[in-house]
């Protein structure tokens, strides 16, 4: 068994290495140049952002604020939100990386040593998230240039601690809750938790990203307190304790995650697929067709069936998306609750957050049209022109976007902005993500594009948009 | 009805199709056979408008797939080799969608949908999401969608392979009904017995070209000599 497993693992590694080499070979020279340039631009943006952020002086601070304490306050505030953003992302993306890997059905039947498989997944996950860490370090560099290395070191420790802990913690939690798929009891708590949105047996796993986020958020608060403590006392000891305890925590958690993976991943995965394949709502009900179907009447007769096709399918495929409105609402309420809304700079800051919420909300829309609800071989054999199809797809995603600017306008007005600025904010918040979506649809509709390239381009686009937002701020 | 004229297609350095031509008249079923990589699927994907040929053309009902693809596709029903189906529609909704796209008259479409679903034994599953279907059920639904109308040309790329014997027979029954209505059908399969039974003529693709064409008389002559299509196929391919 061990020899066979080692041989299988070795063969797999060689195959992956060859595939990677082949992909590198396929990638054009200019694409690489473009990628590196984009990365450098992104890093420069992050450095500028860090520098500008800690140097900014809110209007209520008076004419001669204490720069050091103000900078520390700004850095702490930025660290807090940066950490929140990264735990939001990591909590969910680790789940995807563990349970929805495209190579899983190929690897599962092979006699692979579970530990080695875990490390391959973990390495892959780490590489996929490394841009977050690079961004954090770049922002810290900007802070360092503006204020000196002490604040920058604090920032970088705070950011990387959350990054590494959240990666390991999320991974462990998803595996741990994956084990609950085998508990066959169907208690009222599970039924209440899923509300027909997922299989009852997957109730805890369904909430796993949210639990990971909650744990991460507690840690973010803890880091915030430590940052404050270091700032007030000037002693680096709290950071030393944090670093040491974090290292120990990561070591123990990862060991436990490896054990969980080795023990049950091969049995969890088929059960997970089963819960995904057979919908729990099959025997109860399908969601009613959304009211946005009336927008289809704006289209030509040829485009209407495609509009219905996408609207109906998206409603069924992404039932949980309604929950994302909470993120939008939280973001918008944050805008209202902030008490420094008089300047154009802070207005830009608010719009940045609104855009961030928008992008996060609509990130998956091109993915939906490109993969999950499409059947390209069939669609392109049907009598429909590319233009008609695109119109139907665009209109199908637009109604879902309308609530965001609709909510943004009154909130900006409540926050005391002038009407032209509010209108500009709304138009920006609506236009940029729309363009991103249209671009995404265009790319997603390209039959020659590999899924890997599609995701790469999408991520780049999202990062680029975020960069623009950061520049605003 | 369907006229494939001198198709060629390269994928980088590989010549997938090298001057393929054939015709399928109304009420005819062409069985397209050949070894793996002989260019069958590429030819059919060009016929369905999914791949642009390097040269040549496909005429469906007098319309060119290159210059007027919409008109050509209006007369086409296609079942691809891989499962291509919208997973979050129910079986009934899926067929209604295809009927809408083909702009079938409302008074007859319901009757057709019921008939197709019943023949393929999908009536009980018609209100379930397609993603919950087994692969065989999804394939049967794809065939129903391709036959809805019916269009003037139906293209089935390895579509009967995954079906159980009963469903396979029912599909052939439906295809026979289509042939009676004057539909031109192209069928590819590696199960030569199916092609032998169902097709009215056979084309053997080898290395991207039509190496041999057998019409009804040739097939009958083979049967009289106690030779099967498989014998002819193996003789030619192993030559």
XYZ file of C-alpha atoms in Angstrom:
712
model
C 0.000 0.000 0.000
C 2.726 2.425 1.019
C 4.853 1.651 -2.029
C 1.865 1.975 -4.312
C 0.846 5.233 -2.650
C 4.328 6.673 -2.914
C 4.525 5.676 -6.571
C 1.110 7.193 -7.294
C 2.059 10.392 -5.522
C 5.334 10.578 -7.377
C 3.612 10.004 -10.716
C 1.085 12.677 -9.876
C 3.747 15.208 -8.966
C 5.571 14.541 -12.219
C 2.318 14.921 -14.174
C 1.521 18.217 -12.445
C 5.021 19.504 -13.007
C 4.764 18.631 -16.699
C 1.370 20.282 -16.966
C 2.698 23.412 -15.269
C 5.698 23.467 -17.625
C 3.388 23.017 -20.592
C 1.159 25.852 -19.418
C 4.170 28.084 -18.859
C 5.318 27.238 -22.357
C 1.906 28.099 -23.769
C 1.768 31.406 -21.998
C 3.022 34.103 -24.273
C 5.948 36.334 -23.510
C 3.825 39.455 -23.594
C 1.267 37.977 -21.235
C 4.056 37.391 -18.719
C 5.325 40.939 -19.143
C 1.792 42.203 -18.710
C 1.312 40.081 -15.593
C 4.529 41.283 -13.970
C 3.732 44.895 -14.863
C 0.295 44.516 -13.376
C 1.761 43.044 -10.211
C 4.260 45.875 -9.916
C 1.513 48.415 -10.505
C -0.552 46.711 -7.844
C 2.317 46.752 -5.347
C 3.021 50.419 -6.119
C -0.641 51.203 -5.605
C -0.632 49.397 -2.283
C 2.496 51.271 -1.160
C 0.968 54.610 -2.193
C -2.249 53.668 -0.490
C -0.452 52.828 2.772
C 1.530 56.043 2.630
C -1.477 58.248 1.892
C -3.695 56.542 4.400
C -1.502 57.019 7.444
C -0.688 60.576 6.386
C -4.291 61.704 6.048
C -5.668 64.157 8.566
C -9.406 64.055 9.237
C -10.995 67.537 9.414
C -12.050 67.245 13.040
C -8.469 66.633 14.140
C -7.794 70.359 14.235
C -5.070 72.386 12.614
C -2.049 70.907 14.406
C -2.633 67.275 15.216
C -0.007 65.020 16.758
C 1.172 63.287 13.594
C 2.585 60.177 15.287
C -0.567 59.336 17.199
C -2.724 60.187 14.212
C -0.633 57.959 11.974
C -0.854 55.120 14.495
C -4.619 55.591 14.679
C -4.894 55.525 10.881
C -2.632 52.502 10.573
C -4.626 50.610 13.184
C -7.897 51.459 11.476
C -6.525 50.346 8.133
C -5.157 47.123 9.579
C -8.521 46.343 11.086
C -10.392 46.660 7.787
C -7.657 44.998 5.787
C -7.794 42.039 8.143
C -11.575 41.912 7.945
C -11.333 41.882 4.165
C -8.786 39.089 4.141
C -10.636 36.871 6.595
C -13.820 37.358 4.560
C -12.049 36.158 1.475
C -9.987 33.371 3.012
C -12.902 31.901 5.006
C -14.783 31.223 1.813
C -12.006 30.573 -0.694
C -10.414 27.866 1.473
C -13.740 26.066 1.501
C -13.834 26.194 -2.285
C -10.239 25.038 -2.483
C -10.817 22.019 -0.312
C -14.218 20.805 -1.393
C -14.739 22.080 -4.921
C -11.411 21.265 -6.503
C -11.721 20.322 -10.141
C -9.090 17.593 -9.814
C -10.751 15.914 -6.817
C -12.734 13.321 -8.767
C -9.554 12.344 -10.579
C -7.437 12.084 -7.444
C -9.909 10.414 -5.119
C -9.734 6.957 -6.707
C -5.915 7.022 -6.801
C -3.937 5.420 -3.985
C -2.450 8.687 -2.749
C -1.011 9.178 0.724
C -3.541 11.521 2.406
C -0.862 13.624 4.097
C 0.840 14.317 0.790
C -2.481 15.181 -0.782
C -3.221 17.579 2.060
C 0.115 19.322 1.612
C -0.445 19.633 -2.114
C -3.826 21.259 -1.500
C -2.408 23.466 1.219
C 0.496 24.590 -0.953
C -1.858 25.355 -3.801
C -4.108 27.291 -1.423
C -1.167 29.251 -0.080
C 0.002 30.190 -3.579
C -3.486 31.297 -4.550
C -3.700 33.620 -1.563
C -0.182 34.950 -1.569
C -1.269 38.146 -3.315
C -3.065 39.139 -0.110
C 0.149 38.793 1.878
C 2.106 40.696 -0.777
C -0.482 43.472 -0.652
C -0.233 43.595 3.130
C 3.551 43.847 3.017
C 3.354 46.552 0.329
C 0.896 48.599 2.392
C 3.198 48.196 5.383
C 6.063 49.466 3.234
C 4.007 52.573 2.438
C 3.311 53.063 6.130
C 7.013 52.605 6.843
C 7.972 55.292 4.320
C 5.485 57.718 5.872
C 6.116 57.089 9.549
C 9.145 54.920 10.171
C 9.771 51.226 10.517
C 8.233 50.596 13.964
C 4.655 51.182 12.868
C 5.330 49.285 9.650
C 6.630 46.254 11.536
C 3.586 46.301 13.792
C 1.384 46.467 10.724
C 3.090 43.673 8.898
C 3.032 41.378 11.963
C -0.660 42.098 12.494
C -1.493 41.478 8.848
C 0.598 38.334 8.332
C -0.569 36.844 11.631
C -4.164 37.041 10.486
C -3.231 35.797 7.032
C -1.437 32.674 8.220
C -3.766 31.876 11.107
C -6.895 32.340 9.033
C -5.577 30.103 6.271
C -4.825 27.268 8.691
C -7.822 27.828 10.938
C -10.314 27.921 8.066
C -8.801 24.800 6.621
C -9.068 22.969 9.941
C -12.624 24.155 10.558
C -13.878 23.123 7.122
C -12.404 19.665 7.597
C -13.749 19.395 11.114
C -17.261 20.388 10.078
C -16.953 18.212 7.002
C -16.981 15.316 9.455
C -20.520 16.269 10.512
C -21.776 15.135 7.113
C -21.697 11.654 8.565
C -23.964 12.449 11.466
C -27.193 11.164 10.037
C -29.482 12.674 12.664
C -31.746 15.383 11.353
C -32.352 17.619 14.359
C -34.499 20.770 14.317
C -31.400 22.948 14.718
C -29.982 21.682 11.442
C -33.299 22.117 9.677
C -33.542 25.642 11.060
C -29.996 26.440 9.969
C -30.423 25.292 6.393
C -33.965 26.556 5.771
C -34.174 24.368 2.691
C -31.141 26.061 1.158
C -28.895 23.051 1.628
C -29.145 19.400 2.581
C -29.954 19.088 6.302
C -26.975 16.823 6.944
C -24.713 19.550 5.526
C -26.101 22.192 7.909
C -22.885 22.807 9.851
C -20.643 22.559 6.828
C -22.929 25.003 5.046
C -22.091 27.579 7.714
C -18.436 26.657 7.871
C -17.184 29.774 6.017
C -19.310 31.927 8.336
C -17.917 30.179 11.433
C -14.406 30.630 10.077
C -15.160 34.291 9.551
C -16.454 34.644 13.126
C -13.337 33.051 14.587
C -11.161 35.190 12.346
C -13.064 38.310 13.365
C -12.390 37.545 17.034
C -8.708 37.271 16.236
C -8.814 40.522 14.262
C -10.236 42.254 17.349
C -7.517 40.713 19.464
C -4.826 41.955 17.063
C -6.431 45.395 17.167
C -6.128 45.425 20.942
C -2.509 44.280 20.777
C -1.748 46.997 18.232
C -3.273 49.589 20.554
C -1.290 48.200 23.495
C 1.977 48.344 21.591
C 1.178 51.854 20.444
C 0.418 53.038 23.976
C 3.257 51.312 25.824
C 5.866 51.388 23.056
C 6.934 47.906 24.098
C 7.376 45.196 21.431
C 6.731 42.404 23.967
C 3.035 41.932 23.053
C 4.026 41.340 19.439
C 6.655 38.838 20.517
C 4.024 36.973 22.519
C 1.575 37.102 19.608
C 4.180 35.793 17.165
C 5.259 32.967 19.444
C 1.747 31.909 20.369
C 0.603 32.180 16.747
C 3.431 29.949 15.585
C 2.511 27.368 18.193
C -1.181 27.672 17.316
C -0.498 27.236 13.592
C 1.673 24.219 14.261
C -0.958 22.513 16.423
C -3.864 23.408 14.156
C -2.146 22.238 11.029
C -1.225 18.978 12.705
C -4.823 18.480 13.668
C -5.950 19.411 10.136
C -3.571 16.830 8.637
C -4.947 14.223 11.032
C -8.539 15.092 10.137
C -7.730 15.050 6.453
C -5.965 11.697 6.640
C -8.704 10.166 8.703
C -11.789 11.176 6.816
C -11.320 13.351 3.741
C -11.661 10.442 1.327
C -15.033 9.655 2.851
C -16.172 13.244 3.403
C -15.700 14.247 -0.210
C -18.162 11.765 -1.804
C -20.737 12.695 0.830
C -20.186 16.366 0.076
C -20.716 15.767 -3.658
C -23.843 13.859 -2.834
C -25.283 16.768 -0.853
C -24.408 19.087 -3.713
C -25.848 16.894 -6.440
C -29.177 15.936 -4.995
C -30.930 19.076 -4.016
C -32.784 18.959 -0.749
C -35.505 21.184 -2.149
C -36.301 18.710 -4.899
C -39.225 17.241 -3.089
C -40.448 20.457 -1.601
C -40.391 23.378 -3.985
C -38.476 25.320 -6.569
C -38.165 29.063 -6.079
C -40.819 31.067 -7.853
C -39.704 32.786 -11.038
C -38.299 36.175 -10.076
C -40.247 39.319 -10.829
C -37.339 40.631 -12.856
C -38.559 38.401 -15.690
C -40.713 41.342 -16.816
C -37.528 43.118 -17.951
C -37.312 40.482 -20.682
C -40.033 42.325 -22.548
C -37.451 44.982 -23.349
C -35.672 42.471 -25.543
C -36.413 41.122 -28.990
C -38.420 37.933 -29.399
C -35.236 35.947 -30.125
C -33.481 37.132 -26.988
C -36.376 36.622 -24.557
C -35.992 32.840 -24.074
C -32.304 33.307 -23.263
C -33.073 36.075 -20.790
C -35.551 33.785 -19.019
C -33.059 30.940 -19.159
C -30.393 32.898 -17.289
C -32.641 34.689 -14.805
C -34.452 31.515 -13.755
C -31.282 29.450 -13.512
C -29.350 32.074 -11.580
C -32.143 32.368 -9.080
C -32.001 28.618 -8.515
C -28.235 28.222 -8.602
C -27.360 31.092 -6.293
C -30.082 30.963 -3.715
C -27.825 32.118 -0.930
C -26.821 35.271 -2.742
C -29.505 37.168 -0.937
C -27.294 36.906 2.134
C -24.651 38.939 0.362
C -26.998 41.888 0.572
C -26.074 41.903 4.245
C -22.509 42.736 3.265
C -23.760 45.535 1.063
C -25.973 46.833 3.843
C -23.141 46.606 6.367
C -20.891 48.534 4.062
C -23.487 51.158 3.433
C -24.323 51.485 7.105
C -20.624 51.942 7.772
C -20.725 54.913 5.435
C -23.566 56.459 7.362
C -22.064 55.793 10.768
C -18.744 57.359 9.882
C -18.479 60.830 11.182
C -16.098 62.513 8.787
C -18.109 62.984 5.680
C -17.493 66.613 4.807
C -14.591 66.322 2.435
C -14.400 65.005 -1.102
C -11.605 62.664 0.044
C -13.864 60.972 2.544
C -16.616 60.839 -0.035
C -14.214 59.008 -2.328
C -13.456 56.693 0.566
C -17.137 55.911 0.941
C -17.552 55.277 -2.750
C -14.561 52.959 -2.565
C -16.285 50.849 0.015
C -19.497 50.883 -1.978
C -17.602 49.734 -5.036
C -15.879 47.050 -3.040
C -19.251 45.791 -1.891
C -20.507 45.875 -5.456
C -17.572 43.972 -6.836
C -17.770 41.399 -4.130
C -21.440 41.010 -4.752
C -21.122 40.571 -8.485
C -17.811 38.774 -8.674
C -19.435 35.490 -9.529
C -21.849 36.749 -12.144
C -19.505 36.275 -15.118
C -18.633 32.908 -13.670
C -22.305 32.004 -13.655
C -22.706 32.912 -17.275
C -19.443 31.346 -18.310
C -19.792 28.007 -16.578
C -22.307 27.016 -13.979
C -25.597 27.550 -15.795
C -24.418 27.358 -19.370
C -24.189 24.623 -21.940
C -22.059 26.241 -24.597
C -22.090 23.436 -27.166
C -25.846 23.519 -27.116
C -26.237 27.295 -26.971
C -24.025 27.916 -29.985
C -25.823 25.327 -32.066
C -29.112 27.154 -31.500
C -30.321 29.830 -33.897
C -29.206 32.850 -31.911
C -26.728 35.548 -32.831
C -23.849 36.428 -30.519
C -25.239 39.917 -30.142
C -28.709 38.711 -29.119
C -27.209 36.289 -26.652
C -25.006 38.958 -25.095
C -27.939 41.342 -24.753
C -29.945 38.672 -22.955
C -27.046 37.836 -20.647
C -26.341 41.455 -19.776
C -29.937 42.255 -19.052
C -30.251 39.088 -16.979
C -27.581 40.263 -14.541
C -28.499 43.942 -14.467
C -31.711 43.737 -12.407
C -29.708 42.054 -9.671
C -27.442 45.087 -9.522
C -30.096 47.744 -9.207
C -30.638 47.514 -5.432
C -27.082 48.624 -4.730
C -27.118 52.081 -6.317
C -30.747 52.384 -5.268
C -29.654 51.959 -1.660
C -26.523 54.028 -2.118
C -28.331 57.164 -3.296
C -30.532 57.799 -0.230
C -27.725 56.798 2.098
C -25.308 59.250 0.534
C -27.973 61.924 0.720
C -28.611 61.092 4.376
C -24.890 61.298 4.992
C -25.040 64.914 3.862
C -23.555 64.905 0.415
C -24.690 67.273 -2.283
C -26.944 65.944 -5.020
C -24.343 66.106 -7.844
C -21.784 64.241 -5.755
C -24.372 61.657 -4.804
C -25.389 61.203 -8.418
C -21.772 60.857 -9.429
C -21.239 58.266 -6.709
C -24.259 56.281 -7.817
C -23.279 56.409 -11.464
C -19.737 55.324 -10.626
C -20.968 52.538 -8.392
C -23.254 51.335 -11.148
C -21.060 51.843 -14.191
C -17.750 50.318 -13.207
C -19.083 46.974 -12.021
C -21.397 46.889 -15.049
C -18.421 47.317 -17.327
C -16.592 44.662 -15.360
C -19.534 42.320 -15.803
C -19.844 42.978 -19.513
C -16.145 42.407 -19.913
C -16.415 39.254 -17.861
C -19.299 38.003 -19.971
C -17.333 38.677 -23.111
C -14.392 36.719 -21.796
C -16.545 34.012 -20.271
C -18.286 33.511 -23.618
C -15.037 32.876 -25.453
C -14.999 29.167 -26.286
C -11.236 28.983 -26.689
C -10.502 30.244 -23.188
C -9.510 27.667 -20.624
C -11.248 27.828 -17.207
C -7.882 28.479 -15.601
C -7.178 31.462 -17.826
C -10.717 32.683 -17.289
C -10.297 32.664 -13.508
C -6.886 34.266 -13.782
C -8.251 37.114 -15.889
C -11.218 37.519 -13.587
C -9.026 37.730 -10.525
C -6.780 40.205 -12.244
C -9.790 42.294 -13.188
C -11.102 42.227 -9.620
C -7.664 43.176 -8.282
C -7.387 45.957 -10.822
C -10.779 47.327 -9.864
C -9.807 47.193 -6.235
C -6.634 49.039 -7.134
C -8.643 51.816 -8.725
C -10.757 52.003 -5.577
C -7.657 52.146 -3.445
C -6.327 54.978 -5.582
C -9.524 56.905 -4.937
C -9.090 56.483 -1.225
C -31.127 18.890 -47.348
C -27.630 18.739 -45.811
C -24.676 19.340 -48.032
C -21.157 19.217 -46.629
C -18.711 20.632 -49.146
C -14.961 20.046 -49.021
C -14.435 20.787 -45.331
C -10.915 21.205 -44.033
C -9.790 22.030 -40.503
C -6.375 22.225 -38.864
C -5.668 22.347 -35.128
C -2.161 23.782 -35.059
C -0.095 21.108 -36.841
C -2.794 18.469 -36.836
C -5.064 18.129 -39.812
C -8.354 17.038 -38.251
C -10.472 17.193 -41.400
C -9.029 17.111 -44.912
C -11.612 17.717 -47.589
C -14.694 15.961 -46.267
C -17.769 16.071 -48.485
C -21.063 14.261 -48.254
C -24.759 14.809 -48.719
C -27.710 13.670 -46.685
C -31.048 13.921 -48.412
C -34.521 14.187 -46.850
C -35.501 11.019 -45.039
C -31.944 9.650 -45.077
C -29.807 8.695 -42.116
C -26.077 8.838 -42.578
C -23.986 6.756 -40.197
C -20.613 8.417 -39.799
C -18.055 5.952 -38.493
C -14.312 5.930 -38.095
C -11.518 5.354 -35.595
C -10.787 7.767 -32.753
C -9.252 10.971 -34.077
C -10.517 10.396 -37.607
C -12.332 13.754 -37.629
C -15.926 12.714 -36.945
C -16.600 15.062 -34.062
C -14.795 17.973 -35.710
C -16.889 17.460 -38.841
C -20.082 17.395 -36.821
C -19.052 20.447 -34.797
C -18.501 22.295 -38.048
C -21.918 21.130 -39.240
C -23.434 22.448 -35.997
C -21.676 25.801 -36.359
C -19.497 25.343 -33.281
C -16.202 25.256 -35.188
C -15.223 27.391 -38.132
C -13.667 25.379 -40.962
C -10.455 26.505 -42.645
C -12.201 26.019 -45.954
C -15.372 24.478 -47.306
C -18.962 25.054 -46.293
C -22.033 23.397 -44.851
C -25.433 23.976 -46.417
C -28.548 23.214 -44.384
C -31.805 23.579 -46.290
C -30.014 25.787 -48.807
C -28.523 28.094 -46.160
C -24.799 28.341 -45.647
C -23.536 27.810 -42.093
C -20.768 30.312 -42.799
C -22.610 33.165 -44.450
C -26.078 32.829 -42.888
C -25.613 30.773 -39.722
C -28.901 31.788 -38.097
C -31.006 30.553 -41.004
C -28.946 27.366 -41.178
C -29.231 26.724 -37.438
C -33.003 27.173 -37.529
C -33.149 23.862 -39.340
C -30.722 22.024 -37.075
C -31.062 19.834 -34.006
C -27.743 18.863 -32.446
C -26.824 16.497 -29.635
C -23.138 16.931 -28.799
C -20.859 14.143 -27.670
C -20.488 15.653 -24.205
C -23.547 16.440 -22.131
C -24.584 20.010 -22.867
C -27.693 20.883 -20.973
C -28.821 23.732 -18.735
C -28.638 22.218 -15.279
C -30.976 24.514 -13.388
C -34.021 24.102 -15.594
C -36.521 21.317 -15.210
C -36.865 18.852 -18.082
C -40.131 20.436 -19.165
C -38.694 23.971 -18.964
C -35.671 22.900 -20.962
C -37.801 21.621 -23.833
C -40.011 24.721 -23.654
C -36.901 26.874 -23.887
C -35.741 25.043 -27.034
C -39.259 25.347 -28.471
C -39.172 29.096 -27.772
C -35.802 29.499 -29.429
C -36.932 27.554 -32.477
C -40.169 29.601 -32.371
C -42.389 26.549 -32.664
C -46.123 27.256 -32.809
C -47.674 27.235 -29.351
C -50.611 25.036 -30.340
C -48.449 22.048 -31.315
C -45.434 22.315 -29.096
C -47.098 21.064 -25.926
C -48.301 17.982 -27.724
C -44.815 17.340 -29.098
C -43.157 17.808 -25.728
C -45.568 15.408 -24.060
C -45.033 12.842 -26.841
C -41.236 13.056 -26.683
C -41.112 12.894 -22.884
C -43.493 9.976 -22.841
C -41.642 8.036 -25.515
C -38.337 8.534 -23.717
C -39.932 7.712 -20.351
C -39.098 11.065 -18.846
C -42.640 12.142 -18.023
C -42.231 11.414 -14.316
C -39.026 13.420 -14.161
C -40.192 16.379 -16.203
C -40.551 18.680 -13.184
C -37.175 17.831 -11.697
C -34.091 19.918 -12.271
C -31.929 18.543 -15.044
C -28.898 18.456 -12.753
C -30.629 15.764 -10.753
C -30.969 13.534 -13.820
C -28.708 10.576 -14.346
C -26.388 10.831 -17.330
C -28.600 8.551 -19.398
C -31.706 10.610 -18.584
C -29.921 13.847 -19.455
C -28.811 12.339 -22.755
C -32.369 11.289 -23.526
C -33.550 14.810 -22.768
C -30.885 16.213 -25.109
C -32.178 13.926 -27.834
C -35.748 15.096 -27.161
C -34.578 18.703 -27.504
C -32.811 17.959 -30.787
C -35.886 16.260 -32.231
C -38.314 18.953 -31.115
C -39.938 20.578 -34.099
C -38.632 18.519 -35.802
C -35.819 20.439 -37.505
C -34.840 19.549 -41.060
C -31.446 18.135 -40.007
C -30.628 16.227 -36.814
C -27.036 15.564 -35.788
C -26.319 12.966 -33.107
C -22.693 12.710 -32.026
C -22.184 9.457 -30.115
C -25.549 10.106 -28.527
C -26.845 6.564 -28.374
C -23.801 5.128 -26.659
C -24.757 5.809 -23.070
C -28.340 4.615 -23.384
C -29.807 1.381 -22.100
C -31.097 -1.008 -24.800
C -34.708 0.016 -24.227
C -33.986 3.732 -24.540
C -31.752 3.088 -27.517
C -34.579 1.297 -29.274
C -37.032 4.080 -28.425
C -34.633 6.670 -29.749
C -34.371 4.771 -32.991
C -38.163 4.653 -33.108
C -38.270 8.432 -32.761
C -35.592 8.786 -35.393
C -37.585 6.570 -37.747
C -40.600 8.829 -37.210
C -38.396 11.803 -38.054
C -37.107 10.092 -41.183
C -40.691 9.499 -42.273
C -41.281 13.219 -41.895
C -38.358 13.889 -44.218
C -35.720 14.831 -41.649
C -32.081 14.226 -42.593
C -30.134 12.569 -39.773
C -26.416 12.112 -39.147
C -25.420 9.631 -36.504
C -21.982 8.745 -35.246
C -21.282 5.793 -33.015
C -18.539 3.344 -32.257
C -21.170 0.672 -31.785
C -21.297 -0.378 -35.400
C -24.312 -2.617 -34.908
C -26.405 0.462 -34.095
C -25.233 2.237 -37.234
C -25.773 -0.859 -39.323
C -29.334 -1.220 -38.092
C -30.367 2.426 -38.162
C -28.491 4.121 -40.994
C -29.624 4.196 -44.591
C -26.083 4.932 -45.709
C -22.673 4.915 -44.113
C -19.549 7.017 -44.536
C -16.264 5.847 -43.096
C -13.937 8.646 -42.066
C -10.260 7.832 -41.864
C -7.426 10.326 -41.328
C -9.742 13.250 -41.927
C -11.168 12.102 -45.243
C -14.134 10.023 -46.363
C -12.427 6.722 -47.097
C -15.537 4.848 -48.091
C -19.248 5.445 -48.663
C -21.794 2.675 -48.553
C -25.350 3.243 -49.638
C -28.406 1.102 -48.906
C -27.646 -1.318 -51.715
C -24.049 -1.767 -50.587
C -25.202 -2.469 -47.053
C -27.695 -5.006 -48.365
C -25.029 -6.640 -50.495
C -22.798 -6.920 -47.441
C -25.539 -8.638 -45.516
C -26.030 -11.111 -48.348
C -22.315 -11.948 -48.269
C -22.631 -12.509 -44.493
C -20.193 -9.674 -43.924
C -20.803 -7.111 -41.251
C -20.044 -3.435 -41.267
C -17.435 -4.170 -38.631
C -15.588 -6.471 -41.051
C -15.486 -3.761 -43.700
C -14.458 -1.177 -41.140
C -11.599 -3.267 -39.773
C -10.382 -4.203 -43.234
C -10.161 -0.595 -44.247
C -8.705 0.806 -41.031
C -6.106 -1.924 -40.591
C -5.021 -1.769 -44.216
